[in-house]
mmCIF file of C-alpha atoms in Angstrom:
data_model
loop_
_atom_site.group_PDB
_atom_site.id
_atom_site.type_symbol
_atom_site.label_atom_id
_atom_site.label_comp_id
_atom_site.label_asym_id
_atom_site.label_seq_id
_atom_site.Cartn_x
_atom_site.Cartn_y
_atom_site.Cartn_z
ATOM 1 C CA UNK H 1 55.717 12.022 26.925
ATOM 2 C CA UNK H 2 55.353 8.838 24.926
ATOM 3 C CA UNK H 3 54.045 6.188 26.793
ATOM 4 C CA UNK H 4 53.444 2.679 24.877
ATOM 5 C CA UNK H 5 49.941 0.784 25.472
ATOM 6 C CA UNK H 6 50.089 -3.094 24.829
ATOM 7 C CA UNK H 7 47.359 -5.997 25.616
ATOM 8 C CA UNK H 8 47.026 -6.889 28.676
ATOM 9 C CA UNK H 9 47.522 -10.326 29.569
ATOM 10 C CA UNK H 10 48.255 -13.610 30.038
ATOM 11 C CA UNK H 11 47.134 -14.914 26.910
ATOM 12 C CA UNK H 12 46.710 -18.463 26.433
ATOM 13 C CA UNK H 13 47.139 -20.230 22.869
ATOM 14 C CA UNK H 14 47.132 -24.519 21.877
ATOM 15 C CA UNK H 15 50.146 -24.877 19.235
ATOM 16 C CA UNK H 16 49.149 -24.127 16.031
ATOM 17 C CA UNK H 17 46.995 -20.922 16.823
ATOM 18 C CA UNK H 18 47.179 -17.183 15.166
ATOM 19 C CA UNK H 19 48.304 -15.150 17.648
ATOM 20 C CA UNK H 20 48.126 -11.113 17.986
ATOM 21 C CA UNK H 21 49.169 -9.047 20.694
ATOM 22 C CA UNK H 22 47.900 -5.431 20.168
ATOM 23 C CA UNK H 23 50.334 -2.598 20.547
ATOM 24 C CA UNK H 24 49.442 1.307 20.500
ATOM 25 C CA UNK H 25 51.902 4.706 21.077
ATOM 26 C CA UNK H 26 52.050 7.915 21.689
ATOM 27 C CA UNK H 27 55.149 9.297 20.644
ATOM 28 C CA UNK H 28 56.167 13.121 18.535
ATOM 29 C CA UNK H 29 57.964 12.604 15.564
ATOM 30 C CA UNK H 30 58.594 9.021 14.555
ATOM 31 C CA UNK H 31 60.145 7.357 15.979
ATOM 32 C CA UNK H 32 61.451 3.752 16.096
ATOM 33 C CA UNK H 33 59.330 0.609 16.535
ATOM 34 C CA UNK H 34 60.403 -2.916 18.591
ATOM 35 C CA UNK H 35 58.809 -6.119 19.721
ATOM 36 C CA UNK H 36 61.361 -7.608 22.268
ATOM 37 C CA UNK H 37 60.732 -11.037 23.818
ATOM 38 C CA UNK H 38 62.447 -12.561 27.091
ATOM 39 C CA UNK H 39 61.605 -16.314 27.846
ATOM 40 C CA UNK H 40 61.858 -17.507 31.528
ATOM 41 C CA UNK H 41 65.446 -16.397 33.612
ATOM 42 C CA UNK H 42 66.415 -14.181 30.604
ATOM 43 C CA UNK H 43 66.736 -10.470 29.706
ATOM 44 C CA UNK H 44 64.783 -9.263 26.893
ATOM 45 C CA UNK H 45 66.043 -9.623 23.420
ATOM 46 C CA UNK H 46 65.178 -8.093 20.312
ATOM 47 C CA UNK H 47 62.251 -9.711 18.010
ATOM 48 C CA UNK H 48 61.795 -7.435 15.691
ATOM 49 C CA UNK H 49 61.765 -3.529 14.581
ATOM 50 C CA UNK H 50 60.779 -1.021 12.149
ATOM 51 C CA UNK H 51 61.985 2.022 12.009
ATOM 52 C CA UNK H 52 59.388 4.319 9.310
ATOM 53 C CA UNK H 53 55.550 3.587 8.405
ATOM 54 C CA UNK H 54 54.352 1.179 6.605
ATOM 55 C CA UNK H 55 57.827 -1.212 7.771
ATOM 56 C CA UNK H 56 57.370 -4.599 8.265
ATOM 57 C CA UNK H 57 59.218 -6.228 10.561
ATOM 58 C CA UNK H 58 59.840 -9.982 11.017
ATOM 59 C CA UNK H 59 61.537 -12.648 12.697
ATOM 60 C CA UNK H 60 61.162 -16.451 13.370
ATOM 61 C CA UNK H 61 57.412 -16.248 12.069
ATOM 62 C CA UNK H 62 56.076 -13.262 13.764
ATOM 63 C CA UNK H 63 55.717 -10.411 12.079
ATOM 64 C CA UNK H 64 54.414 -6.452 12.875
ATOM 65 C CA UNK H 65 53.467 -3.243 10.863
ATOM 66 C CA UNK H 66 54.201 0.330 12.391
ATOM 67 C CA UNK H 67 50.602 1.542 11.104
ATOM 68 C CA UNK H 68 51.694 5.855 11.238
ATOM 69 C CA UNK H 69 47.678 6.012 10.975
ATOM 70 C CA UNK H 70 46.376 4.280 13.897
ATOM 71 C CA UNK H 71 49.334 4.255 15.936
ATOM 72 C CA UNK H 72 50.029 0.513 16.277
ATOM 73 C CA UNK H 73 52.868 -2.052 15.705
ATOM 74 C CA UNK H 74 50.929 -5.034 16.613
ATOM 75 C CA UNK H 75 52.617 -8.551 16.937
ATOM 76 C CA UNK H 76 51.336 -11.497 14.500
ATOM 77 C CA UNK H 77 52.496 -14.624 14.019
ATOM 78 C CA UNK H 78 50.118 -17.673 12.116
ATOM 79 C CA UNK H 79 50.641 -20.566 14.153
ATOM 80 C CA UNK H 80 52.854 -20.595 17.224
ATOM 81 C CA UNK H 81 54.638 -23.667 19.250
ATOM 82 C CA UNK H 82 55.146 -24.251 22.314
ATOM 83 C CA UNK H 83 58.359 -22.709 22.337
ATOM 84 C CA UNK H 84 57.201 -19.273 21.621
ATOM 85 C CA UNK H 85 55.934 -18.937 25.265
ATOM 86 C CA UNK H 86 57.195 -15.999 26.270
ATOM 87 C CA UNK H 87 56.641 -12.541 27.081
ATOM 88 C CA UNK H 88 56.117 -9.675 25.009
ATOM 89 C CA UNK H 89 57.053 -6.026 25.165
ATOM 90 C CA UNK H 90 56.249 -3.500 22.951
ATOM 91 C CA UNK H 91 58.825 -0.516 23.094
ATOM 92 C CA UNK H 92 59.490 2.704 21.304
ATOM 93 C CA UNK H 93 62.759 4.619 20.610
ATOM 94 C CA UNK H 94 62.413 8.387 22.860
ATOM 95 C CA UNK H 95 64.727 10.782 22.300
ATOM 96 C CA UNK H 96 67.839 10.887 23.240
ATOM 97 C CA UNK H 97 69.120 7.068 23.553
ATOM 98 C CA UNK H 98 66.106 5.859 25.703
ATOM 99 C CA UNK H 99 63.398 3.107 24.984
ATOM 100 C CA UNK H 100 59.834 3.671 26.338
ATOM 101 C CA UNK H 101 58.569 -0.182 26.984
ATOM 102 C CA UNK H 102 54.963 -1.597 26.593
ATOM 103 C CA UNK H 103 54.177 -3.265 30.323
ATOM 104 C CA UNK H 104 54.667 -6.712 28.778
ATOM 105 C CA UNK H 105 52.480 -9.639 27.791
ATOM 106 C CA UNK H 106 52.979 -12.952 28.810
ATOM 107 C CA UNK H 107 51.782 -15.384 26.101
ATOM 108 C CA UNK H 108 51.357 -19.571 27.765
ATOM 109 C CA UNK H 109 51.272 -21.877 24.292
ATOM 110 C CA UNK H 110 50.140 -25.569 25.181
ATOM 111 C CA UNK H 111 50.409 -28.469 23.170
ATOM 112 C CA UNK O 1 81.476 -11.421 22.296
ATOM 113 C CA UNK O 2 79.894 -11.875 25.702
ATOM 114 C CA UNK O 3 77.776 -8.866 24.833
ATOM 115 C CA UNK O 4 75.600 -7.818 27.936
ATOM 116 C CA UNK O 5 76.947 -8.964 31.393
ATOM 117 C CA UNK O 6 74.961 -8.323 35.091
ATOM 118 C CA UNK O 7 76.457 -9.953 38.186
ATOM 119 C CA UNK O 8 75.724 -11.001 41.090
ATOM 120 C CA UNK O 9 73.128 -12.503 39.395
ATOM 121 C CA UNK O 10 71.104 -13.137 42.762
ATOM 122 C CA UNK O 11 71.384 -11.301 46.032
ATOM 123 C CA UNK O 12 69.512 -11.409 49.630
ATOM 124 C CA UNK O 13 70.177 -7.635 51.712
ATOM 125 C CA UNK O 14 68.632 -6.725 54.708
ATOM 126 C CA UNK O 15 67.123 -3.672 55.178
ATOM 127 C CA UNK O 16 69.653 -1.054 55.332
ATOM 128 C CA UNK O 17 72.782 -2.916 53.970
ATOM 129 C CA UNK O 18 74.170 -1.702 50.656
ATOM 130 C CA UNK O 19 75.194 -3.215 47.743
ATOM 131 C CA UNK O 20 76.680 -2.558 43.896
ATOM 132 C CA UNK O 21 75.012 -4.243 40.478
ATOM 133 C CA UNK O 22 78.208 -4.420 38.627
ATOM 134 C CA UNK O 23 76.940 -4.022 34.329
ATOM 135 C CA UNK O 24 80.131 -4.318 31.843
ATOM 136 C CA UNK O 25 79.443 -4.199 28.011
ATOM 137 C CA UNK O 26 82.504 -5.169 24.923
ATOM 138 C CA UNK O 27 80.302 -3.897 22.078
ATOM 139 C CA UNK O 28 81.715 -0.299 23.006
ATOM 140 C CA UNK O 29 78.606 1.205 23.467
ATOM 141 C CA UNK O 30 78.262 4.597 24.465
ATOM 142 C CA UNK O 31 74.873 4.667 26.070
ATOM 143 C CA UNK O 32 73.543 2.348 28.851
ATOM 144 C CA UNK O 33 70.627 1.732 31.030
ATOM 145 C CA UNK O 34 69.619 0.488 34.520
ATOM 146 C CA UNK O 35 66.096 -1.128 34.599
ATOM 147 C CA UNK O 36 64.340 -2.373 37.281
ATOM 148 C CA UNK O 37 61.502 -4.926 36.685
ATOM 149 C CA UNK O 38 58.756 -5.673 38.900
ATOM 150 C CA UNK O 39 55.214 -7.861 38.387
ATOM 151 C CA UNK O 40 52.804 -5.970 35.688
ATOM 152 C CA UNK O 41 54.799 -3.098 35.924
ATOM 153 C CA UNK O 42 56.912 -3.575 33.012
ATOM 154 C CA UNK O 43 60.393 -1.734 32.606
ATOM 155 C CA UNK O 44 60.796 0.584 34.512
ATOM 156 C CA UNK O 45 64.127 3.362 33.913
ATOM 157 C CA UNK O 46 66.360 3.856 37.269
ATOM 158 C CA UNK O 47 69.212 6.082 35.414
ATOM 159 C CA UNK O 48 71.545 5.952 32.271
ATOM 160 C CA UNK O 49 74.313 7.098 30.903
ATOM 161 C CA UNK O 50 74.935 8.972 28.005
ATOM 162 C CA UNK O 51 79.031 8.377 27.259
ATOM 163 C CA UNK O 52 81.877 7.904 29.944
ATOM 164 C CA UNK O 53 81.859 10.050 33.115
ATOM 165 C CA UNK O 54 77.796 10.866 32.688
ATOM 166 C CA UNK O 55 75.040 9.832 33.906
ATOM 167 C CA UNK O 56 71.135 10.854 34.070
ATOM 168 C CA UNK O 57 67.991 10.084 36.176
ATOM 169 C CA UNK O 58 65.421 8.087 34.817
ATOM 170 C CA UNK O 59 61.524 7.772 35.686
ATOM 171 C CA UNK O 60 62.477 5.972 39.367
ATOM 172 C CA UNK O 61 66.124 6.843 40.341
ATOM 173 C CA UNK O 62 65.314 7.567 44.196
ATOM 174 C CA UNK O 63 67.016 5.728 46.648
ATOM 175 C CA UNK O 64 69.918 4.236 43.923
ATOM 176 C CA UNK O 65 73.320 6.214 42.941
ATOM 177 C CA UNK O 66 75.243 5.079 39.345
ATOM 178 C CA UNK O 67 78.357 5.523 37.783
ATOM 179 C CA UNK O 68 80.405 5.203 34.851
ATOM 180 C CA UNK O 69 83.864 5.560 35.552
ATOM 181 C CA UNK O 70 85.365 3.344 32.608
ATOM 182 C CA UNK O 71 83.279 3.152 29.263
ATOM 183 C CA UNK O 72 82.135 -0.729 29.391
ATOM 184 C CA UNK O 73 80.935 -0.776 32.799
ATOM 185 C CA UNK O 74 77.580 0.651 34.792
ATOM 186 C CA UNK O 75 77.683 0.867 38.170
ATOM 187 C CA UNK O 76 74.234 0.451 40.033
ATOM 188 C CA UNK O 77 74.402 1.082 43.785
ATOM 189 C CA UNK O 78 71.929 1.545 46.921
ATOM 190 C CA UNK O 79 72.988 2.574 49.769
ATOM 191 C CA UNK O 80 70.363 1.960 52.420
ATOM 192 C CA UNK O 81 68.436 -1.335 50.619
ATOM 193 C CA UNK O 82 64.784 -1.163 51.359
ATOM 194 C CA UNK O 83 62.317 -4.203 50.846
ATOM 195 C CA UNK O 84 60.417 -1.500 47.863
ATOM 196 C CA UNK O 85 64.062 -2.313 45.883
ATOM 197 C CA UNK O 86 63.133 -6.333 45.141
ATOM 198 C CA UNK O 87 63.119 -6.751 42.043
ATOM 199 C CA UNK O 88 65.130 -8.021 39.250
ATOM 200 C CA UNK O 89 67.350 -5.082 37.464
ATOM 201 C CA UNK O 90 68.450 -5.591 33.894
ATOM 202 C CA UNK O 91 71.079 -3.648 32.683
ATOM 203 C CA UNK O 92 71.269 -2.745 28.773
ATOM 204 C CA UNK O 93 73.405 -0.932 26.208
ATOM 205 C CA UNK O 94 73.209 0.585 22.737
ATOM 206 C CA UNK O 95 74.958 3.177 20.522
ATOM 207 C CA UNK O 96 72.507 5.953 17.938
ATOM 208 C CA UNK O 97 76.658 7.433 17.049
ATOM 209 C CA UNK O 98 76.583 3.539 15.095
ATOM 210 C CA UNK O 99 73.767 3.610 14.013
ATOM 211 C CA UNK O 100 72.341 1.047 16.535
ATOM 212 C CA UNK O 101 68.162 2.405 17.840
ATOM 213 C CA UNK O 102 68.461 -1.770 19.518
ATOM 214 C CA UNK O 103 69.252 -2.115 22.630
ATOM 215 C CA UNK O 104 71.458 -5.008 24.216
ATOM 216 C CA UNK O 105 70.491 -6.388 27.433
ATOM 217 C CA UNK O 106 72.351 -8.303 30.305
ATOM 218 C CA UNK O 107 70.673 -11.459 31.747
ATOM 219 C CA UNK O 108 68.895 -9.453 35.381
ATOM 220 C CA UNK O 109 70.046 -9.807 38.237
ATOM 221 C CA UNK O 110 67.128 -10.731 41.294
ATOM 222 C CA UNK O 111 67.329 -9.118 44.414
ATOM 223 C CA UNK O 112 65.313 -9.570 47.552
ATOM 224 C CA UNK O 113 65.002 -6.991 50.420
ATOM 225 C CA UNK O 114 64.134 -8.847 53.605
#
């Protein structure tokens, strides 16, 4: 079946550091790929997505590129802020409208 | 639009008690989902529904039942709560027929079973 593997956390960075959170997937076909973010005490919300190979999703300074050849969708941000501290989930759209989620990576950004 | 709402936000149960979690969405979405989130285990799908009157099992359905009597509501029931069901429960909705593959989540219900 479909699966998502993302970088284990927690990740701790200083403000303005570069962020990469790795995500690889296994799926049949070419599913849409997502990054969701969960701030403390809240539900998940969509951060960005890409629907086909070589597409780049971007939002709030975050970017991720759909790489079919490496089955990856790594999340990057050039300069993180304290307000980016959250849990980040990589996900793919499975059949039947369901989504498959990674285990989440906790990011803490220190001033 | 309120989006996806969940009630209650918090609940403490004793082993063996029953309860129902309510999820409501005002986006006219066809698909709705119940997940549980446990530390280090990401989100696991409990049950889902692809339309009013339909339900299906997800990855971890045991100990839970669901009903979708109205399109906008999706209820999750625990008939006899167990400590293993202590978790944070999230509801979500989406509608692939409208070209939406993004899931919209509620704020969660934190359940503790003693």
